[in-house]
Coordinates of C-alpha atoms in Angstrom, one line a residue:
M19 CA -76.8 20.6 -49.2
K20 CA -75.1 18.7 -46.4
K21 CA -71.7 17.4 -47.5
R22 CA -70.0 14.3 -46.1
W23 CA -66.3 14.9 -45.5
T24 CA -65.2 11.5 -46.5
S25 CA -63.0 10.0 -49.2
R26 CA -65.0 9.4 -52.4
L27 CA -63.9 8.6 -55.9
L28 CA -66.1 10.0 -58.5
G29 CA -66.9 9.2 -62.1
L30 CA -65.4 6.9 -64.7
A31 CA -61.8 5.6 -64.3
A32 CA -60.9 6.6 -67.8
L33 CA -62.7 8.6 -70.5
W34 CA -60.4 8.3 -73.5
L35 CA -61.2 10.6 -76.4
A36 CA -61.3 8.6 -79.7
L37 CA -59.4 9.7 -82.7
S38 CA -60.9 9.5 -86.2
L39 CA -60.0 6.7 -88.6
F40 CA -59.9 7.4 -92.3
A41 CA -59.0 5.7 -95.6
V42 CA -57.8 8.0 -98.4
P43 CA -58.1 6.9 -102.0
A44 CA -54.8 6.8 -103.9
T45 CA -54.0 7.7 -107.5
R46 CA -53.9 3.9 -108.0
A47 CA -57.4 2.4 -107.5
E48 CA -56.1 -0.6 -105.6
A49 CA -54.2 1.3 -102.9
S50 CA -55.2 3.4 -99.9
I51 CA -53.8 4.9 -96.7
T52 CA -55.5 4.1 -93.4
F53 CA -54.6 6.5 -90.7
Y54 CA -55.6 8.0 -87.3
V55 CA -56.1 11.8 -87.4
N56 CA -56.9 14.4 -84.8
E57 CA -57.0 18.1 -85.4
F58 CA -56.1 20.5 -82.6
P59 CA -57.2 22.8 -81.1
K60 CA -61.0 22.7 -81.7
G61 CA -63.9 24.4 -80.2
K62 CA -63.3 27.0 -77.5
I63 CA -59.8 27.3 -76.1
G64 CA -58.5 29.3 -73.2
I65 CA -54.9 29.8 -74.1
A66 CA -53.4 32.6 -76.2
K67 CA -50.4 30.8 -77.6
P68 CA -51.9 27.5 -78.7
S69 CA -50.2 24.7 -80.6
I70 CA -52.1 24.2 -83.9
G71 CA -51.9 21.2 -86.2
V72 CA -52.8 17.6 -86.8
T73 CA -51.8 14.4 -85.2
M74 CA -51.7 11.8 -88.0
D75 CA -50.6 8.1 -87.6
L76 CA -50.4 6.0 -90.7
I77 CA -51.4 2.5 -89.9
G78 CA -48.7 0.0 -90.8
N79 CA -46.9 2.6 -93.0
S80 CA -43.7 4.7 -92.3
M81 CA -43.9 6.9 -95.4
T82 CA -42.4 10.4 -95.1
P83 CA -44.5 13.2 -96.7
L84 CA -43.3 14.9 -99.8
S85 CA -44.7 18.3 -98.7
Y86 CA -47.1 19.8 -96.2
K87 CA -48.6 23.3 -95.6
L88 CA -50.5 24.8 -92.8
Q89 CA -52.6 27.9 -93.1
I90 CA -54.3 30.0 -90.4
N91 CA -57.0 32.3 -91.7
G92 CA -55.6 31.8 -95.2
S93 CA -52.0 32.7 -94.3
D94 CA -49.1 30.2 -94.3
V95 CA -47.5 29.6 -90.9
P96 CA -44.3 27.6 -90.2
V97 CA -45.2 24.0 -89.5
T98 CA -43.0 21.3 -88.1
F99 CA -43.4 17.6 -88.8
T100 CA -42.3 15.4 -85.9
G101 CA -43.2 11.9 -87.1
D102 CA -46.8 11.7 -86.0
R103 CA -47.9 15.3 -86.0
F104 CA -47.7 18.5 -88.0
V105 CA -47.7 21.4 -85.6
Y106 CA -47.2 25.1 -85.3
T107 CA -47.0 26.8 -81.9
S108 CA -47.7 30.5 -81.8
K109 CA -44.9 32.6 -80.4
E110 CA -47.1 35.6 -80.1
I111 CA -50.3 36.1 -78.2
M112 CA -53.3 35.5 -80.5
A113 CA -56.3 37.8 -80.1
S114 CA -59.6 36.5 -79.0
G115 CA -61.8 35.3 -81.8
T116 CA -62.5 32.5 -84.3
Y117 CA -59.7 31.1 -86.5
K118 CA -59.8 28.8 -89.5
A119 CA -57.0 26.2 -90.0
R120 CA -56.2 24.1 -93.0
L121 CA -53.5 21.5 -93.4
E122 CA -52.6 19.8 -96.7
V123 CA -50.2 16.9 -96.8
Q124 CA -48.8 15.1 -99.9
Y125 CA -47.5 11.6 -99.6
P126 CA -45.7 10.0 -102.6
G127 CA -48.1 8.3 -105.0
Y128 CA -51.3 9.4 -103.2
E129 CA -53.8 12.1 -103.4
P130 CA -53.3 15.0 -101.0
I131 CA -54.8 14.7 -97.5
V132 CA -56.6 17.9 -96.6
R133 CA -57.9 18.7 -93.1
S134 CA -59.9 21.9 -92.3
W135 CA -61.2 22.9 -88.9
E136 CA -62.0 26.0 -86.7
F137 CA -61.2 27.0 -83.1
T138 CA -62.1 30.1 -81.0
I139 CA -59.9 31.7 -78.5
V140 CA -62.1 32.9 -75.6
P141 CA -61.8 36.4 -74.1
N142 CA -59.1 36.8 -71.4
P143 CA -57.3 33.6 -72.2
L144 CA -54.2 32.3 -70.3
T145 CA -51.2 34.0 -71.8
E146 CA -48.8 31.3 -70.5
L147 CA -49.2 27.7 -69.5
P148 CA -47.9 26.8 -66.1
S149 CA -44.2 26.0 -66.1
T150 CA -43.6 25.5 -62.3
Y151 CA -45.5 23.2 -60.0
S152 CA -45.9 22.9 -56.3
D153 CA -44.2 20.3 -54.1
E154 CA -47.6 18.8 -53.5
Q155 CA -48.2 18.4 -57.3
K156 CA -44.8 16.8 -57.7
Q157 CA -45.5 14.4 -54.9
G158 CA -48.7 13.4 -56.6
I159 CA -47.0 12.8 -60.0
N160 CA -44.3 10.8 -58.3
A161 CA -46.9 8.6 -56.6
V162 CA -48.6 7.8 -59.9
N163 CA -45.3 6.9 -61.4
D164 CA -44.4 4.7 -58.4
Y165 CA -47.3 2.5 -59.4
R166 CA -46.3 2.5 -63.1
L167 CA -42.7 1.5 -62.1
I168 CA -43.8 -1.8 -60.4
Y169 CA -45.9 -2.7 -63.5
G170 CA -42.9 -2.1 -65.9
L171 CA -44.5 0.9 -67.5
P172 CA -42.7 4.1 -68.3
A173 CA -43.0 7.2 -66.0
L174 CA -45.5 9.7 -67.3
P175 CA -44.0 13.1 -68.0
V176 CA -45.7 16.3 -67.0
S177 CA -47.8 18.1 -69.6
A178 CA -48.3 21.9 -69.2
E179 CA -51.7 21.6 -70.9
L180 CA -52.8 18.7 -68.7
M181 CA -51.6 20.5 -65.6
A182 CA -53.6 23.6 -66.6
A183 CA -56.7 21.4 -67.2
A184 CA -56.4 19.7 -63.8
Q185 CA -55.9 23.0 -62.0
K186 CA -58.9 24.6 -63.7
H187 CA -61.2 21.7 -63.0
A188 CA -60.1 21.3 -59.4
E189 CA -60.7 25.1 -58.9
Y190 CA -64.1 24.8 -60.5
L191 CA -65.1 21.9 -58.2
N192 CA -63.8 23.6 -55.1
T193 CA -65.5 26.9 -55.9
N194 CA -68.8 25.3 -56.6
Q195 CA -68.9 22.4 -54.1
D196 CA -71.8 24.1 -52.3
R197 CA -73.8 24.5 -55.5
I198 CA -73.6 21.0 -56.9
D199 CA -74.9 17.8 -55.5
L200 CA -71.9 15.5 -55.0
E201 CA -74.2 12.5 -54.7
T202 CA -75.9 12.7 -58.1
V203 CA -73.8 15.0 -60.4
S204 CA -70.8 13.6 -62.2
M205 CA -67.6 15.4 -61.1
H206 CA -66.4 15.1 -64.7
N207 CA -68.9 17.6 -65.9
E208 CA -69.1 21.4 -65.5
D209 CA -72.1 23.7 -65.6
P210 CA -71.7 26.7 -67.9
S211 CA -73.8 28.8 -65.5
L212 CA -71.3 28.4 -62.6
P213 CA -68.1 30.3 -62.0
G214 CA -64.8 28.8 -63.3
Y215 CA -66.4 27.0 -66.2
T216 CA -64.0 25.8 -68.8
G217 CA -66.0 23.1 -70.6
K218 CA -68.9 20.9 -69.9
T219 CA -67.2 17.6 -70.7
V220 CA -63.7 16.1 -70.5
A221 CA -63.5 16.5 -74.2
E222 CA -64.3 20.2 -74.1
R223 CA -61.8 20.9 -71.3
K224 CA -59.2 19.1 -73.3
Q225 CA -59.9 21.4 -76.1
F226 CA -59.9 24.4 -73.8
V227 CA -56.2 23.9 -72.9
G228 CA -55.3 22.9 -76.5
Y229 CA -54.2 19.4 -75.7
M230 CA -53.6 17.5 -78.9
Y231 CA -54.0 13.8 -77.8
G232 CA -56.7 11.9 -75.9
M233 CA -57.4 12.7 -72.3
G234 CA -58.8 10.7 -69.4
E235 CA -59.7 12.0 -66.0
D236 CA -59.7 10.7 -62.4
V237 CA -61.3 12.8 -59.6
A238 CA -61.1 12.1 -55.8
Y239 CA -63.0 13.9 -53.1
S240 CA -60.9 13.5 -50.0
S241 CA -59.7 15.4 -47.0
G242 CA -56.3 13.7 -47.1
S243 CA -53.1 14.6 -48.9
I244 CA -52.7 14.4 -52.7
V245 CA -50.7 11.2 -52.3
E246 CA -53.5 9.7 -50.3
A247 CA -55.9 10.6 -53.0
V248 CA -53.7 9.0 -55.6
D249 CA -53.6 5.8 -53.5
Q250 CA -57.4 5.8 -53.1
L251 CA -57.9 6.2 -56.9
F252 CA -55.5 3.4 -57.6
D253 CA -57.2 1.0 -55.2
A254 CA -60.6 1.7 -56.7
P255 CA -60.9 -0.6 -59.8
Y256 CA -62.7 1.8 -62.2
H257 CA -60.1 4.5 -61.5
R258 CA -57.1 2.2 -61.7
T259 CA -57.3 1.7 -65.5
P260 CA -55.4 4.8 -66.7
F261 CA -52.6 4.2 -64.2
L262 CA -51.9 0.9 -65.9
D263 CA -52.7 1.8 -69.5
P264 CA -49.6 1.4 -71.7
S265 CA -51.1 4.1 -74.0
S266 CA -51.0 6.7 -71.2
I267 CA -48.3 9.2 -72.3
A268 CA -48.5 12.3 -70.0
I269 CA -50.0 13.6 -66.8
G270 CA -51.3 16.6 -65.1
I271 CA -52.5 16.8 -61.4
A272 CA -53.9 19.4 -59.0
K273 CA -55.5 19.5 -55.6
V274 CA -57.7 22.3 -54.5
G275 CA -59.6 22.0 -51.3
P276 CA -60.8 18.4 -51.0
F277 CA -60.7 17.8 -54.8
T278 CA -57.8 16.0 -56.5
V279 CA -57.9 15.9 -60.3
I280 CA -55.6 13.8 -62.4
E281 CA -55.6 14.2 -66.2
F282 CA -54.0 11.4 -68.2
G283 CA -52.8 12.0 -71.7
N284 CA -53.5 9.1 -74.0
H285 CA -52.2 8.0 -77.4
H286 CA -53.1 4.7 -79.0
T287 CA -50.7 1.8 -79.0
E288 CA -50.6 -0.6 -81.9
E289 CA -49.4 -3.8 -80.2
P290 CA -52.1 -5.5 -78.0
R291 CA -51.0 -6.2 -74.5
M292 CA -52.7 -7.5 -71.3
I293 CA -51.9 -5.9 -68.0
V294 CA -52.9 -7.6 -64.7
S295 CA -53.2 -6.1 -61.3
P296 CA -52.0 -6.7 -58.6
A297 CA -48.7 -6.8 -60.3
P298 CA -47.1 -10.3 -60.5
G299 CA -44.8 -10.8 -57.5
D300 CA -46.2 -7.8 -55.6
A301 CA -45.4 -8.5 -51.9
Y302 CA -47.6 -5.8 -50.3
V303 CA -51.1 -6.1 -51.7
P304 CA -53.9 -4.6 -49.5
I305 CA -56.3 -7.2 -48.2
Q306 CA -59.6 -5.4 -48.8
F307 CA -61.6 -2.7 -50.5
D308 CA -64.3 -0.7 -48.7
G309 CA -66.1 0.9 -51.7
N310 CA -66.6 4.7 -51.8
E311 CA -66.4 4.6 -55.5
E312 CA -68.8 5.8 -58.2
P313 CA -70.0 3.8 -60.0
D314 CA -70.3 1.2 -57.2
P315 CA -68.6 -2.0 -58.3
L316 CA -71.0 -4.0 -56.2
R317 CA -74.2 -2.6 -57.7
M318 CA -74.8 -5.8 -59.7
H319 CA -73.8 -8.1 -56.8
T320 CA -76.8 -7.3 -54.6
S321 CA -76.2 -10.0 -52.0
S322 CA -72.7 -8.9 -51.3
K323 CA -71.5 -6.1 -49.1
Y324 CA -68.3 -4.2 -48.2
P325 CA -65.6 -4.9 -47.3
V326 CA -64.6 -7.2 -50.1
G327 CA -61.2 -8.5 -51.0
Y328 CA -58.8 -6.3 -52.8
P329 CA -60.0 -5.9 -56.5
I330 CA -58.1 -7.9 -59.1
M331 CA -58.0 -6.5 -62.6
A332 CA -57.0 -7.5 -66.1
A333 CA -57.1 -5.2 -69.1
V334 CA -56.1 -5.5 -72.8
S335 CA -54.8 -2.4 -74.5
G336 CA -54.1 -1.7 -78.2
E337 CA -55.7 0.2 -81.0
N338 CA -57.2 -2.9 -82.6
I339 CA -58.9 -4.1 -79.3
K340 CA -62.6 -3.3 -79.3
R341 CA -64.0 -5.3 -76.3
V342 CA -63.1 -8.2 -74.1
T343 CA -65.0 -11.2 -72.7
L344 CA -64.0 -12.9 -69.5
S345 CA -63.5 -16.5 -70.3
S346 CA -62.3 -17.8 -66.9
A347 CA -61.0 -16.5 -63.6
K348 CA -59.7 -18.5 -60.6
L349 CA -58.1 -17.3 -57.4
T350 CA -56.6 -19.8 -54.9
D351 CA -54.9 -19.4 -51.5
E352 CA -51.7 -21.0 -50.2
Q353 CA -53.5 -24.3 -49.5
G354 CA -54.9 -24.4 -53.0
R355 CA -58.4 -23.6 -51.9
E356 CA -60.5 -21.7 -54.5
I357 CA -61.8 -18.3 -53.4
K358 CA -65.2 -17.0 -54.7
L359 CA -64.9 -14.0 -57.0
L360 CA -67.4 -11.3 -57.8
N361 CA -66.8 -10.7 -61.5
N362 CA -67.5 -7.5 -63.4
S363 CA -67.0 -7.7 -67.2
P364 CA -68.2 -5.8 -70.2
A365 CA -71.0 -8.3 -70.6
T366 CA -72.4 -7.3 -67.2
D367 CA -71.0 -3.9 -66.5
E368 CA -71.7 -0.9 -68.8
A369 CA -68.7 1.0 -67.4
L370 CA -66.2 -1.6 -68.8
D371 CA -65.0 -2.2 -72.4
V372 CA -61.5 -3.7 -72.4
E373 CA -61.0 -4.6 -68.8
V374 CA -62.5 -6.9 -66.2
I375 CA -62.8 -6.5 -62.4
M376 CA -62.6 -9.6 -60.1
M377 CA -63.3 -9.0 -56.4
P378 CA -62.8 -11.7 -53.8
E379 CA -66.1 -12.0 -51.9
K380 CA -64.4 -11.6 -48.6
P381 CA -61.2 -9.7 -47.5
L382 CA -58.0 -11.6 -48.0
N383 CA -55.7 -12.8 -45.2
Y384 CA -52.8 -10.7 -44.1
D385 CA -49.2 -11.8 -45.1
S386 CA -50.5 -14.6 -47.4
S387 CA -49.8 -15.7 -50.9
Y388 CA -52.4 -16.1 -53.7
K389 CA -52.4 -17.5 -57.2
M390 CA -54.6 -15.9 -59.9
K391 CA -55.3 -17.2 -63.3
V392 CA -57.4 -15.3 -65.9
K393 CA -58.3 -15.7 -69.5
L394 CA -59.8 -13.0 -71.7
I395 CA -61.1 -13.2 -75.3
A396 CA -60.6 -9.9 -77.1
E397 CA -62.9 -8.8 -80.0
L398 CA -60.8 -7.1 -82.6
R399 CA -61.8 -4.0 -84.6
N400 CA -60.7 -5.5 -87.8
G401 CA -62.6 -8.7 -87.2
G402 CA -61.8 -12.0 -85.4
T403 CA -60.8 -12.6 -81.8
Q404 CA -57.5 -13.0 -79.8
A405 CA -57.1 -14.9 -76.5
F406 CA -55.0 -13.5 -73.6
E407 CA -54.2 -15.6 -70.6
Q408 CA -52.0 -15.2 -67.6
E409 CA -51.2 -16.9 -64.3
W410 CA -49.4 -15.1 -61.5
T411 CA -48.9 -14.9 -57.8
F412 CA -49.0 -12.0 -55.3
H413 CA -48.7 -11.6 -51.6
T414 CA -50.7 -9.5 -49.1
E415 CA -49.2 -7.0 -46.7
P416 CA -48.9 -7.9 -43.0
L417 CA -50.1 -4.5 -41.9
D418 CA -52.6 -2.0 -43.4
G419 CA -50.7 0.8 -45.2
L420 CA -47.3 -0.9 -45.2
G421 CA -47.2 -1.4 -48.9
K422 CA -48.1 2.1 -49.9
R423 CA -45.7 3.7 -47.5
N424 CA -43.0 1.4 -48.7
L425 CA -43.8 2.0 -52.3
H426 CA -43.7 5.8 -52.1
S427 CA -40.5 5.8 -49.9
Y428 CA -38.5 3.1 -51.6
A429 CA -40.1 2.4 -55.0
E430 CA -36.9 0.9 -56.5
N431 CA -36.5 -1.4 -53.5
Y432 CA -40.2 -2.3 -53.7
K433 CA -39.7 -3.3 -57.3
R434 CA -36.6 -5.4 -56.5
K435 CA -38.4 -7.2 -53.7
M436 CA -41.0 -8.2 -56.1
T437 CA -38.5 -10.0 -58.4
A438 CA -36.0 -11.2 -55.8
D439 CA -38.1 -12.7 -53.0
K440 CA -39.3 -16.3 -53.1
N441 CA -42.4 -17.6 -51.4
P442 CA -42.9 -17.1 -48.5
V443 CA -42.2 -13.4 -48.6
S444 CA -39.9 -12.3 -45.7
H445 CA -40.4 -9.4 -43.3
I446 CA -38.3 -7.8 -40.6
A447 CA -39.8 -6.1 -37.5
V448 CA -37.6 -4.2 -35.0
F449 CA -39.0 -3.2 -31.6
G450 CA -36.9 -0.8 -29.5
L451 CA -37.7 -1.8 -26.0
N452 CA -37.2 1.8 -24.8
D453 CA -39.1 3.3 -27.8
S454 CA -42.7 4.2 -28.6
E455 CA -42.3 3.0 -32.3
Y456 CA -41.4 -0.1 -34.2
V457 CA -40.0 -0.5 -37.7
L458 CA -41.5 -3.0 -40.1
D459 CA -39.7 -3.5 -43.4
N460 CA -38.1 0.0 -43.1
V461 CA -41.4 1.7 -42.3
T462 CA -42.0 3.2 -38.8
F463 CA -45.3 2.6 -37.0
P464 CA -46.3 3.8 -33.5
M465 CA -46.6 1.3 -30.6
K466 CA -49.8 1.9 -28.7
V467 CA -48.3 0.5 -25.4
K468 CA -44.7 0.7 -24.3
P469 CA -42.8 -2.6 -24.1
Y470 CA -42.3 -4.4 -20.8
I471 CA -39.4 -6.5 -19.6
E472 CA -39.5 -9.0 -16.6
N473 CA -36.8 -11.5 -15.7
G474 CA -35.1 -11.1 -19.0
T475 CA -38.3 -11.7 -21.0
S476 CA -39.5 -9.0 -23.4
Y477 CA -43.3 -8.4 -23.5
L478 CA -45.2 -6.4 -26.1
W479 CA -48.8 -5.3 -26.3
V480 CA -50.9 -8.0 -27.9
R481 CA -52.1 -5.9 -30.8
D482 CA -48.8 -4.2 -31.5
L483 CA -47.2 -7.6 -31.9
A484 CA -50.0 -9.1 -33.9
Q485 CA -50.0 -6.2 -36.4
A486 CA -46.2 -6.5 -36.9
L487 CA -46.5 -10.2 -37.6
G488 CA -49.5 -10.0 -39.9
A489 CA -51.7 -12.0 -37.5
A490 CA -55.2 -11.6 -36.3
V491 CA -56.0 -11.3 -32.6
D492 CA -59.1 -11.9 -30.6
W493 CA -59.9 -11.9 -26.9
D494 CA -61.4 -14.9 -25.1
E495 CA -63.2 -13.3 -22.1
A496 CA -64.2 -16.6 -20.5
N497 CA -60.6 -17.9 -20.3
M498 CA -59.0 -14.4 -20.0
A499 CA -56.8 -15.3 -23.0
A500 CA -55.5 -13.6 -26.2
I501 CA -55.9 -15.7 -29.3
Y502 CA -53.5 -15.2 -32.3
T503 CA -54.3 -16.8 -35.7
K504 CA -52.3 -16.8 -38.8
N505 CA -52.1 -19.1 -41.8
G506 CA -54.4 -21.6 -40.2
R507 CA -52.5 -21.8 -36.9
S508 CA -53.8 -20.5 -33.6
I509 CA -52.1 -19.6 -30.3
K510 CA -54.1 -19.0 -27.1
L511 CA -52.1 -17.2 -24.4
Y512 CA -53.7 -17.4 -21.0
T513 CA -53.2 -14.5 -18.6
T514 CA -54.3 -16.4 -15.5
K515 CA -52.1 -19.4 -15.7
A516 CA -48.7 -20.5 -17.1
M517 CA -50.1 -22.2 -20.1
V518 CA -50.4 -21.7 -23.8
A519 CA -52.6 -23.6 -26.3
V520 CA -51.1 -24.2 -29.7
D521 CA -53.6 -25.3 -32.3
G522 CA -56.0 -26.2 -29.5
K523 CA -53.5 -28.2 -27.4
D524 CA -52.5 -26.8 -24.0
Q525 CA -48.9 -26.9 -22.9
P526 CA -46.9 -25.2 -20.1
T527 CA -44.8 -22.1 -20.5
D528 CA -42.3 -20.3 -18.3
A529 CA -43.4 -16.9 -19.8
P530 CA -47.1 -16.6 -19.9
A531 CA -49.0 -13.6 -21.1
K532 CA -49.8 -10.9 -18.4
L533 CA -52.4 -8.3 -17.8
I534 CA -50.5 -5.1 -16.9
E535 CA -52.6 -2.0 -16.2
G536 CA -55.4 -3.5 -18.2
N537 CA -53.3 -4.3 -21.2
T538 CA -52.6 -7.8 -22.4
M539 CA -48.8 -8.1 -22.7
V540 CA -47.4 -11.2 -24.5
P541 CA -43.9 -12.7 -24.6
V542 CA -42.2 -11.9 -27.9
R543 CA -40.1 -15.0 -28.3
L544 CA -42.9 -17.5 -27.6
I545 CA -45.5 -16.0 -29.9
S546 CA -43.0 -15.3 -32.7
E547 CA -41.4 -18.7 -32.8
V548 CA -44.7 -20.5 -32.7
L549 CA -45.9 -18.5 -35.6
G550 CA -42.7 -19.4 -37.5
A551 CA -40.5 -16.4 -36.8
T552 CA -37.0 -16.0 -35.5
V553 CA -36.2 -13.6 -32.6
E554 CA -32.9 -11.8 -32.0
Y555 CA -32.1 -9.6 -29.0
N556 CA -29.6 -6.8 -29.4
S557 CA -28.4 -5.8 -25.9
A558 CA -26.4 -2.8 -27.2
A559 CA -29.4 -1.3 -29.0
H560 CA -31.8 -2.7 -26.4
S561 CA -34.1 -4.0 -29.2
V562 CA -35.8 -7.1 -30.4
T563 CA -35.6 -8.1 -34.1
I564 CA -38.2 -10.5 -35.4
K565 CA -37.7 -12.1 -38.8
Y566 CA -40.5 -14.0 -40.5

């Protein structure tokens, strides 16, 4: 099989494992307890010191049990009650083989709750779960939590079980990449006939490491760093969901070869909540999405093609939320013009249940503000519906990659900028006239062409300056002129005459653009001020600062 060494995101964004819902008859006929329950571990497990017990959440009830007893193969073991679970963790290595577990819990005034289950410890299990992690893994976890920070969600702690699950699955994928067809086989499944197998499905691999809550999985196939893989997963709408889920409670991450695996621990939340993305007030939203995701978000929009605008999402979480319907969605630009959206909802997309994806048909503009309004109708598990509606604004980045580099370098500052800045969002670019780099909003980018100074006028390469200002640039061959456009304004800088055209009207200038060694060099002050920026020259630092 011929492999493509490209960035690909594989499989479903989140595959949460449902807990069981039960009602237990009471000693009084009119009363009952409704609760979520999940026994652990189950099936085949690959650890020799498992945690054994039951997660049990009473719905709308805070009763404390009168008594509880856990038995393993008929023998009592010391069990601890922690509020939502009854658990025993073996201090000694347990031999390979099948074990029977039984938990009995007595609540006041109710019949006992009895749960019985089995699990099997496979031969040669892990005797210890990982307790130390590589710098690369820590960087990946920090990158995930950077995103959660700007959405007001708590950072996800590391789970040893999830780290083991991620590592094992990443190793399996890397070992067998020449044996599996990456174009057709789900990267969330394992083949028991191949080396490194720990479980066919996400559910079985959760059991293998003895994880007691739900688990969702993201997989990226990419030659880049683990942080780059995290960014690619977040940008892909199907894979963004677990990043933003308030019920995500823990994380494990590993990268082996080109495969990055993220395991998200999940535990249901009772209060329904809608999360929208991009985050309200985000000042550095990418302008477009190029695809490379499975399933393909455009598969039902056959007349559209990539790139599309950066995907917008809305999701409703909560244990009582069954499914959502998209009631309305509207995106407008700074001039109030409505932008066509390609909408994916549970009604049209089998991969969605409680979330919707809204993709602008065309890439957005750089350094521009947008207003989004969305309304969802949630179908409730206990009957009825509930409406969720939100209107918010966000701003696109002036240069590709600026937002992510800013986020992962200065997450707290990124968050403060979201809440402190008013429209329009402000930026600062600093060009050292003796340097080969420039700094935009504290992030360094290379200059492709060294700055040029003539008669006190500073010139920069046409595309370096355009990128720093969030403007588009084209070349008019007939007139030998560079054309800048931004926010509906255009500037044509002639290289053959001392003229400049602003919004189509020619006017003279003392500092025209120049062709120097085949490169179009443009005067910093003229182009910046016409585009609404201010320019300051620092003679001591020999630099130019542009604020816009």
